[in-house]
CSV table of C-alpha atoms in Angstrom, one decimal:
chain,number,residue,atom,x,y,z
C,1,UNK,CA,0.1,0.2,0.1
C,2,UNK,CA,1.5,3.8,-0.7
C,3,UNK,CA,1.9,5.6,1.6
C,4,UNK,CA,-0.9,8.2,0.4
C,5,UNK,CA,-3.5,5.7,0.6
C,6,UNK,CA,-2.6,4.7,4.0
C,7,UNK,CA,-3.3,7.7,5.1
C,8,UNK,CA,-6.5,8.6,3.3
C,9,UNK,CA,-7.2,5.2,5.2
C,10,UNK,CA,-5.6,6.4,8.6
C,11,UNK,CA,-8.3,10.0,8.1
C,12,UNK,CA,-10.8,7.8,7.2
C,13,UNK,CA,-11.1,5.4,10.0
C,14,UNK,CA,-11.1,8.7,12.2
C,15,UNK,CA,-14.2,10.3,9.9
C,16,UNK,CA,-15.6,6.8,10.0
C,17,UNK,CA,-15.6,6.6,14.2
C,18,UNK,CA,-17.5,10.0,14.4
C,19,UNK,CA,-20.2,9.2,10.8
C,20,UNK,CA,-21.2,5.8,12.8
C,21,UNK,CA,-23.1,7.5,15.7
C,22,UNK,CA,-25.3,8.8,13.2
C,23,UNK,CA,-28.6,7.0,13.2
C,24,UNK,CA,-30.9,7.0,10.4
C,25,UNK,CA,-34.0,6.7,11.9
C,26,UNK,CA,-37.1,4.4,10.3
C,27,UNK,CA,-34.2,1.9,8.9
C,28,UNK,CA,-35.3,-1.6,9.8
C,29,UNK,CA,-31.9,-3.9,10.6
C,30,UNK,CA,-32.3,-7.3,10.0
C,31,UNK,CA,-32.1,-10.2,12.2
C,32,UNK,CA,-28.2,-11.4,11.8
C,33,UNK,CA,-27.4,-15.0,11.8
C,34,UNK,CA,-24.6,-15.1,9.7
C,35,UNK,CA,-24.0,-16.5,6.7
C,36,UNK,CA,-24.1,-20.0,5.2
C,37,UNK,CA,-21.1,-21.1,3.0
C,38,UNK,CA,-22.7,-22.5,-0.1
C,39,UNK,CA,-19.7,-23.4,-2.7
C,40,UNK,CA,-16.2,-22.5,-3.3
C,41,UNK,CA,-15.5,-21.1,-7.1
C,42,UNK,CA,-12.3,-22.5,-7.5
C,43,UNK,CA,-12.2,-21.9,-11.6
C,44,UNK,CA,-8.9,-19.4,-12.1
C,45,UNK,CA,-10.9,-18.0,-15.1
C,46,UNK,CA,-13.4,-16.5,-12.1
C,47,UNK,CA,-10.8,-14.6,-9.9
C,48,UNK,CA,-12.8,-10.8,-9.8
C,49,UNK,CA,-16.5,-11.9,-10.2
C,50,UNK,CA,-19.0,-8.8,-10.6
C,51,UNK,CA,-22.5,-10.6,-11.0
C,52,UNK,CA,-24.0,-13.7,-10.2
C,53,UNK,CA,-27.8,-14.9,-10.6
C,54,UNK,CA,-29.2,-17.8,-9.5
C,55,UNK,CA,-31.3,-20.9,-11.9
C,56,UNK,CA,-32.5,-23.7,-11.2
C,57,UNK,CA,-29.3,-26.0,-11.9
C,58,UNK,CA,-27.0,-23.4,-10.6
C,59,UNK,CA,-26.0,-19.7,-11.0
C,60,UNK,CA,-25.1,-17.9,-13.9
C,61,UNK,CA,-22.2,-15.4,-13.1
C,62,UNK,CA,-19.5,-12.8,-15.2
C,63,UNK,CA,-16.1,-11.9,-14.1
C,64,UNK,CA,-14.8,-8.0,-14.4
C,65,UNK,CA,-11.7,-8.8,-15.6
C,66,UNK,CA,-11.0,-7.9,-19.4
C,67,UNK,CA,-7.3,-8.2,-19.6
C,68,UNK,CA,-7.9,-12.1,-20.3
C,69,UNK,CA,-10.0,-13.1,-23.0
C,70,UNK,CA,-10.3,-16.8,-21.2
C,71,UNK,CA,-12.0,-14.4,-18.0
C,72,UNK,CA,-15.0,-12.5,-21.5
C,73,UNK,CA,-16.8,-15.0,-21.2
C,74,UNK,CA,-20.6,-16.1,-19.2
C,75,UNK,CA,-20.0,-18.7,-17.0
C,76,UNK,CA,-22.9,-21.0,-16.1
C,77,UNK,CA,-21.9,-23.2,-12.9
C,78,UNK,CA,-23.6,-26.2,-10.9
C,79,UNK,CA,-24.9,-26.1,-7.5
C,80,UNK,CA,-21.2,-26.9,-6.6
C,81,UNK,CA,-20.0,-23.9,-7.9
C,82,UNK,CA,-17.8,-25.9,-10.9
C,83,UNK,CA,-18.3,-24.7,-14.5
C,84,UNK,CA,-20.7,-25.7,-16.5
C,85,UNK,CA,-20.6,-24.5,-19.8
C,86,UNK,CA,-20.0,-20.9,-21.3
C,87,UNK,CA,-20.8,-18.7,-23.6
C,88,UNK,CA,-18.5,-16.7,-25.7
C,89,UNK,CA,-19.7,-12.9,-26.5
C,90,UNK,CA,-19.5,-11.7,-29.9
C,91,UNK,CA,-17.4,-8.6,-29.5
C,92,UNK,CA,-15.1,-7.6,-27.0
C,93,UNK,CA,-16.9,-6.4,-23.9
C,94,UNK,CA,-15.2,-3.7,-21.6
C,95,UNK,CA,-15.9,-4.7,-18.5
C,96,UNK,CA,-18.8,-6.4,-17.1
C,97,UNK,CA,-20.5,-5.4,-13.7
C,98,UNK,CA,-23.6,-7.4,-13.1
C,99,UNK,CA,-26.3,-9.3,-14.2
C,100,UNK,CA,-29.8,-10.4,-13.7
C,101,UNK,CA,-32.2,-12.7,-15.5
C,102,UNK,CA,-35.9,-11.4,-16.7
C,103,UNK,CA,-39.5,-13.6,-15.8
C,104,UNK,CA,-38.8,-14.8,-19.6
C,105,UNK,CA,-35.3,-16.3,-18.2
C,106,UNK,CA,-33.6,-13.7,-20.6
C,107,UNK,CA,-30.7,-12.7,-19.1
C,108,UNK,CA,-28.7,-9.5,-19.5
C,109,UNK,CA,-25.1,-9.0,-18.3
C,110,UNK,CA,-24.2,-5.1,-17.8
C,111,UNK,CA,-21.1,-3.8,-19.2
C,112,UNK,CA,-21.3,-0.9,-17.4
C,113,UNK,CA,-18.3,-0.9,-15.7
C,114,UNK,CA,-16.1,2.8,-16.2
C,115,UNK,CA,-13.5,3.4,-13.4
C,116,UNK,CA,-11.5,6.3,-15.6
C,117,UNK,CA,-14.6,8.0,-16.5
C,118,UNK,CA,-14.5,8.1,-19.9
C,119,UNK,CA,-16.4,5.8,-22.2
C,120,UNK,CA,-18.9,7.7,-24.4
C,121,UNK,CA,-21.6,4.7,-24.0
C,122,UNK,CA,-21.5,1.4,-22.3
C,123,UNK,CA,-23.3,-1.5,-23.1
C,124,UNK,CA,-25.8,-4.6,-21.9
C,125,UNK,CA,-25.9,-7.8,-23.5
C,126,UNK,CA,-29.1,-10.1,-23.7
C,127,UNK,CA,-29.0,-13.8,-24.2
C,128,UNK,CA,-32.5,-15.3,-24.6
C,129,UNK,CA,-32.9,-18.6,-23.7
C,130,UNK,CA,-31.2,-21.0,-26.5
C,131,UNK,CA,-29.5,-18.6,-27.9
C,132,UNK,CA,-25.8,-19.4,-28.9
C,133,UNK,CA,-24.7,-15.5,-28.1
C,134,UNK,CA,-25.8,-12.4,-26.7
C,135,UNK,CA,-27.1,-9.4,-28.7
C,136,UNK,CA,-25.4,-6.1,-27.2
C,137,UNK,CA,-27.1,-2.9,-27.1
C,138,UNK,CA,-25.4,0.3,-26.5
C,139,UNK,CA,-27.0,3.8,-24.7
C,140,UNK,CA,-25.1,7.0,-23.7
C,141,UNK,CA,-25.9,8.8,-20.2
C,142,UNK,CA,-27.1,12.5,-21.5
C,143,UNK,CA,-25.2,13.9,-18.6
C,144,UNK,CA,-21.7,12.3,-19.4
C,145,UNK,CA,-19.7,9.2,-18.2
C,146,UNK,CA,-20.4,7.4,-15.1
C,147,UNK,CA,-19.0,4.2,-13.5
C,148,UNK,CA,-21.9,2.0,-12.2
C,149,UNK,CA,-21.4,-1.6,-11.3
C,150,UNK,CA,-25.3,-2.1,-10.4
C,151,UNK,CA,-28.3,-3.2,-12.6
C,152,UNK,CA,-31.8,-4.6,-12.0
C,153,UNK,CA,-34.7,-5.9,-13.9
C,154,UNK,CA,-38.8,-5.0,-13.6
C,155,UNK,CA,-40.5,-7.5,-14.5
C,156,UNK,CA,-41.9,-5.9,-17.4
C,157,UNK,CA,-38.4,-6.1,-18.8
C,158,UNK,CA,-37.2,-2.7,-17.9
C,159,UNK,CA,-33.0,-2.3,-17.2
C,160,UNK,CA,-32.5,0.0,-14.5
C,161,UNK,CA,-28.6,1.0,-14.0
C,162,UNK,CA,-28.2,2.7,-10.5
C,163,UNK,CA,-24.1,4.4,-10.6
C,164,UNK,CA,-20.9,4.1,-8.1
C,165,UNK,CA,-21.4,7.3,-6.5
C,166,UNK,CA,-20.2,7.7,-3.2
C,167,UNK,CA,-23.1,8.8,-1.0
C,168,UNK,CA,-25.9,9.6,-3.8
C,169,UNK,CA,-26.0,7.0,-6.0
C,170,UNK,CA,-28.4,8.2,-9.8
C,171,UNK,CA,-30.8,5.7,-10.6
C,172,UNK,CA,-31.5,5.3,-14.5
C,173,UNK,CA,-33.3,3.6,-17.2
C,174,UNK,CA,-33.8,3.8,-20.8
C,175,UNK,CA,-35.4,6.8,-22.3
C,176,UNK,CA,-36.9,4.7,-25.5
C,177,UNK,CA,-36.8,1.4,-26.6
C,178,UNK,CA,-33.3,-0.8,-27.0
C,179,UNK,CA,-32.7,-1.2,-30.9
C,180,UNK,CA,-29.6,-3.8,-31.6
C,181,UNK,CA,-27.0,-1.3,-33.8
C,182,UNK,CA,-28.6,1.7,-32.8
C,183,UNK,CA,-26.8,3.6,-29.0
C,184,UNK,CA,-30.1,4.3,-27.0
C,185,UNK,CA,-30.1,7.5,-24.5
C,186,UNK,CA,-30.2,7.0,-21.0
C,187,UNK,CA,-32.6,9.0,-18.6
C,188,UNK,CA,-32.0,10.4,-14.6
C,189,UNK,CA,-35.2,9.0,-13.2
C,190,UNK,CA,-34.4,9.4,-9.0
C,191,UNK,CA,-31.5,9.5,-7.2
C,192,UNK,CA,-30.3,6.7,-3.6
C,193,UNK,CA,-28.6,7.2,-0.9
C,194,UNK,CA,-28.3,4.1,1.4
C,195,UNK,CA,-27.8,4.9,5.3
C,196,UNK,CA,-24.6,5.1,6.9
C,197,UNK,CA,-23.9,2.4,9.0
C,198,UNK,CA,-20.9,0.7,10.9
C,199,UNK,CA,-20.5,-3.0,9.0
C,200,UNK,CA,-16.8,-4.2,9.0
C,201,UNK,CA,-15.7,-4.3,5.8
C,202,UNK,CA,-12.0,-3.6,3.4
C,203,UNK,CA,-12.7,0.1,2.2
C,204,UNK,CA,-14.1,1.5,5.6
C,205,UNK,CA,-16.9,4.5,5.4
C,206,UNK,CA,-16.0,5.0,1.5
C,207,UNK,CA,-17.2,1.4,0.8
C,208,UNK,CA,-20.2,1.8,2.7
C,209,UNK,CA,-21.0,4.3,0.9
C,210,UNK,CA,-21.2,3.4,-3.4
C,211,UNK,CA,-23.4,0.5,-4.5
C,212,UNK,CA,-21.6,-2.1,-6.3
C,213,UNK,CA,-24.7,-4.4,-7.2
C,214,UNK,CA,-28.4,-5.3,-7.1
C,215,UNK,CA,-30.8,-7.6,-7.7
C,216,UNK,CA,-34.7,-7.6,-8.0
C,217,UNK,CA,-36.8,-11.1,-6.1
C,218,UNK,CA,-38.4,-14.1,-8.3
C,219,UNK,CA,-42.1,-12.6,-8.0
C,220,UNK,CA,-40.8,-8.8,-8.0
C,221,UNK,CA,-41.7,-7.9,-4.7
C,222,UNK,CA,-38.6,-7.2,-3.4
C,223,UNK,CA,-35.1,-5.1,-4.6
C,224,UNK,CA,-31.8,-5.3,-3.1
C,225,UNK,CA,-28.9,-2.9,-3.6
C,226,UNK,CA,-25.3,-3.4,-1.8
C,227,UNK,CA,-22.6,-2.6,-0.9
C,228,UNK,CA,-18.8,-3.3,0.5
C,229,UNK,CA,-20.3,-3.4,3.6
C,230,UNK,CA,-24.0,-3.7,3.5
C,231,UNK,CA,-27.2,-4.8,1.1
C,232,UNK,CA,-30.5,-3.2,2.0
C,233,UNK,CA,-33.8,-4.8,0.8
C,234,UNK,CA,-36.7,-2.5,-0.8
C,235,UNK,CA,-40.3,-3.6,-0.8
C,236,UNK,CA,-41.8,-3.0,-4.4
C,237,UNK,CA,-45.4,-2.8,-5.1
C,238,UNK,CA,-46.7,-2.9,-9.2
C,239,UNK,CA,-43.2,-3.2,-10.3
C,240,UNK,CA,-41.9,0.2,-9.3
C,241,UNK,CA,-38.2,-0.8,-8.9
C,242,UNK,CA,-37.4,2.4,-9.5
C,243,UNK,CA,-39.9,4.1,-6.7
C,244,UNK,CA,-38.6,1.7,-4.1
C,245,UNK,CA,-35.8,2.1,-4.5
C,246,UNK,CA,-35.8,6.3,-4.5
C,247,UNK,CA,-38.3,7.0,-2.2
C,248,UNK,CA,-38.4,3.6,0.3
C,249,UNK,CA,-37.2,3.0,3.4
C,250,UNK,CA,-35.2,-0.3,3.5
C,251,UNK,CA,-33.9,-3.0,5.7
C,252,UNK,CA,-30.2,-3.6,6.7
C,253,UNK,CA,-28.4,-7.1,5.9
C,254,UNK,CA,-24.9,-6.7,7.1
C,255,UNK,CA,-22.8,-8.4,5.0
C,256,UNK,CA,-19.4,-7.7,7.0
C,257,UNK,CA,-15.8,-8.7,5.7
C,258,UNK,CA,-16.6,-10.1,2.0
C,259,UNK,CA,-12.7,-9.1,0.6
C,260,UNK,CA,-14.5,-7.6,-2.4
C,261,UNK,CA,-18.4,-7.7,-2.3
C,262,UNK,CA,-19.3,-6.5,-5.8
C,263,UNK,CA,-22.0,-9.3,-6.4
C,264,UNK,CA,-25.9,-10.1,-4.6
C,265,UNK,CA,-28.6,-12.2,-5.9
C,266,UNK,CA,-32.4,-13.8,-5.0
C,267,UNK,CA,-32.1,-18.1,-4.4
C,268,UNK,CA,-35.0,-19.5,-7.3
C,269,UNK,CA,-37.2,-19.4,-4.6
C,270,UNK,CA,-36.4,-16.5,-2.8
C,271,UNK,CA,-35.4,-17.2,0.8
C,272,UNK,CA,-31.9,-15.7,0.6
C,273,UNK,CA,-29.8,-13.5,-0.5
C,274,UNK,CA,-26.9,-15.0,-2.1
C,275,UNK,CA,-22.8,-12.8,-2.7
C,276,UNK,CA,-19.9,-13.9,-3.8
C,277,UNK,CA,-16.8,-11.8,-3.3
C,278,UNK,CA,-13.4,-11.6,-5.5
C,279,UNK,CA,-10.4,-14.0,-5.2
C,280,UNK,CA,-7.9,-12.6,-1.9
C,281,UNK,CA,-4.4,-13.9,-1.0
C,282,UNK,CA,-4.7,-16.9,-3.4
C,283,UNK,CA,-8.3,-18.1,-1.9
C,284,UNK,CA,-11.3,-19.2,-3.7
C,285,UNK,CA,-14.1,-16.6,-4.2
C,286,UNK,CA,-17.1,-18.2,-2.2
C,287,UNK,CA,-20.8,-17.9,-2.6
C,288,UNK,CA,-22.9,-17.3,0.4
C,289,UNK,CA,-26.1,-17.7,1.7
C,290,UNK,CA,-28.0,-14.8,3.5
C,291,UNK,CA,-31.4,-16.7,5.2
C,292,UNK,CA,-34.2,-13.4,4.9
C,293,UNK,CA,-35.4,-14.1,8.1
C,294,UNK,CA,-39.4,-15.4,7.9
C,295,UNK,CA,-39.6,-15.1,3.9
C,296,UNK,CA,-42.1,-17.7,2.4
C,297,UNK,CA,-40.9,-19.5,-0.9
C,298,UNK,CA,-42.4,-16.9,-3.6
C,299,UNK,CA,-45.2,-17.8,-5.8
C,300,UNK,CA,-44.1,-15.8,-9.1
C,301,UNK,CA,-47.3,-14.1,-10.5
C,302,UNK,CA,-48.0,-14.2,-14.2
C,303,UNK,CA,-46.6,-12.1,-16.6
C,304,UNK,CA,-47.9,-9.8,-19.0
C,305,UNK,CA,-46.0,-9.9,-23.0
C,306,UNK,CA,-42.6,-11.7,-22.5
C,307,UNK,CA,-40.2,-8.2,-23.3
C,308,UNK,CA,-38.9,-8.8,-26.6
C,309,UNK,CA,-35.7,-7.6,-28.3
C,310,UNK,CA,-37.0,-3.9,-28.4
C,311,UNK,CA,-37.8,-3.0,-24.6
C,312,UNK,CA,-40.0,-1.6,-23.0
C,313,UNK,CA,-37.9,1.5,-21.0
C,314,UNK,CA,-41.0,2.8,-19.3
C,315,UNK,CA,-40.2,3.9,-15.7
C,316,UNK,CA,-41.8,6.4,-13.7
C,317,UNK,CA,-39.6,9.4,-12.2
C,318,UNK,CA,-38.2,9.6,-8.9
C,319,UNK,CA,-40.2,11.5,-6.1
C,320,UNK,CA,-38.4,14.6,-5.2
C,321,UNK,CA,-36.0,13.8,-1.8
C,322,UNK,CA,-37.9,14.5,1.6
C,323,UNK,CA,-35.7,17.0,3.5
C,324,UNK,CA,-33.8,15.2,6.1
C,325,UNK,CA,-35.4,16.9,9.2
C,326,UNK,CA,-38.6,15.7,8.1
C,327,UNK,CA,-37.7,12.4,9.6
C,328,UNK,CA,-37.1,13.7,13.1
C,329,UNK,CA,-32.9,14.3,13.3
C,330,UNK,CA,-32.2,16.7,15.1
C,331,UNK,CA,-30.5,19.6,12.5
C,332,UNK,CA,-27.4,19.7,14.0
C,333,UNK,CA,-26.2,15.7,13.7
C,334,UNK,CA,-27.4,16.3,10.6
C,335,UNK,CA,-25.2,18.9,9.4
C,336,UNK,CA,-22.3,17.2,11.2
C,337,UNK,CA,-23.1,13.8,9.9
C,338,UNK,CA,-23.7,15.7,6.5
C,339,UNK,CA,-19.9,17.3,6.6
C,340,UNK,CA,-18.0,14.4,7.8
C,341,UNK,CA,-19.7,12.0,4.8
C,342,UNK,CA,-18.7,14.2,1.9
C,343,UNK,CA,-15.3,14.6,4.0
C,344,UNK,CA,-14.8,11.6,4.0
C,345,UNK,CA,-15.9,10.9,-0.1
C,346,UNK,CA,-13.6,13.3,-1.2
C,347,UNK,CA,-10.7,11.4,0.5
C,348,UNK,CA,-12.2,8.2,-0.5
C,349,UNK,CA,-13.2,8.9,-3.8
C,350,UNK,CA,-10.0,8.3,-5.7
C,351,UNK,CA,-9.0,5.0,-3.0
C,352,UNK,CA,-12.1,3.5,-4.6
C,353,UNK,CA,-11.1,4.5,-8.0
C,354,UNK,CA,-8.1,3.2,-8.1
C,355,UNK,CA,-8.9,-0.6,-7.1
C,356,UNK,CA,-12.2,-0.2,-9.2
């Protein structure tokens, strides 16, 4: 670790000690029974796992390493985390960071990472059931480049992207239909700010403030966003995932000390969350299972017409943020906590960007 990085971490530690005492009213904390180890991912092509989804026969994962051709694939794993098969991209992806499975079984891979903030376009890869290779759809932000690592899919098939911005993340949806060979402009549908917690993680306070993955439950009634430290689950009504994450009050589920947690998914029956991190110090990545207390197995509601390759992107605009003072926090505490979070964010931003 460089000397300046160590200095940043020391300063952030002092700031974190002050900020952790700032409580967030109304945020429920799930019972912590600890994770269950599912299996180890031993394949050396999968050392920087960034996206995860569960299937009836196992798991689907993507690796965010684009330097080696052998890593640039979609990997299907068995329930014991062994590679069963792979699917290649027809052209080189830039930085695949998340994935999700739509209600009709279509797999979407989010090629949305941009550590240097210089991509003119980002991409979604669509792998229809039975297809031999995914189809590329290009997108562009209306307000310049953003780094992002979280993809959410509504049951209607609308992709939702959440940026990896410290403290307040932007939420984007396509402003029109996705068409192969064309570039679709995104529009900002709102923003989301995750509560500040004290959960231990390798990046300290900044690791608690950036969103690194997302998922929607199989029945569409819950959505989850994760940081390097925690998961935050929201209740979804009427397939309004954007409204849920921008206006709802989440339940916190601690994901402590994952080496570099950037993946999250629901089990097929919706009764637990699954995570997987990167390989660390030569040790294989491990899929972990976090049971959701009192969660009954899902009953999948019927869907309307399955989304086609040309995907509708209707999504509600986000409501205006409610002032923190209206939630009952003392003004002085809000200001102090906000200043400390901002200071830590400035110090930590460069470090997180370097680590990807």
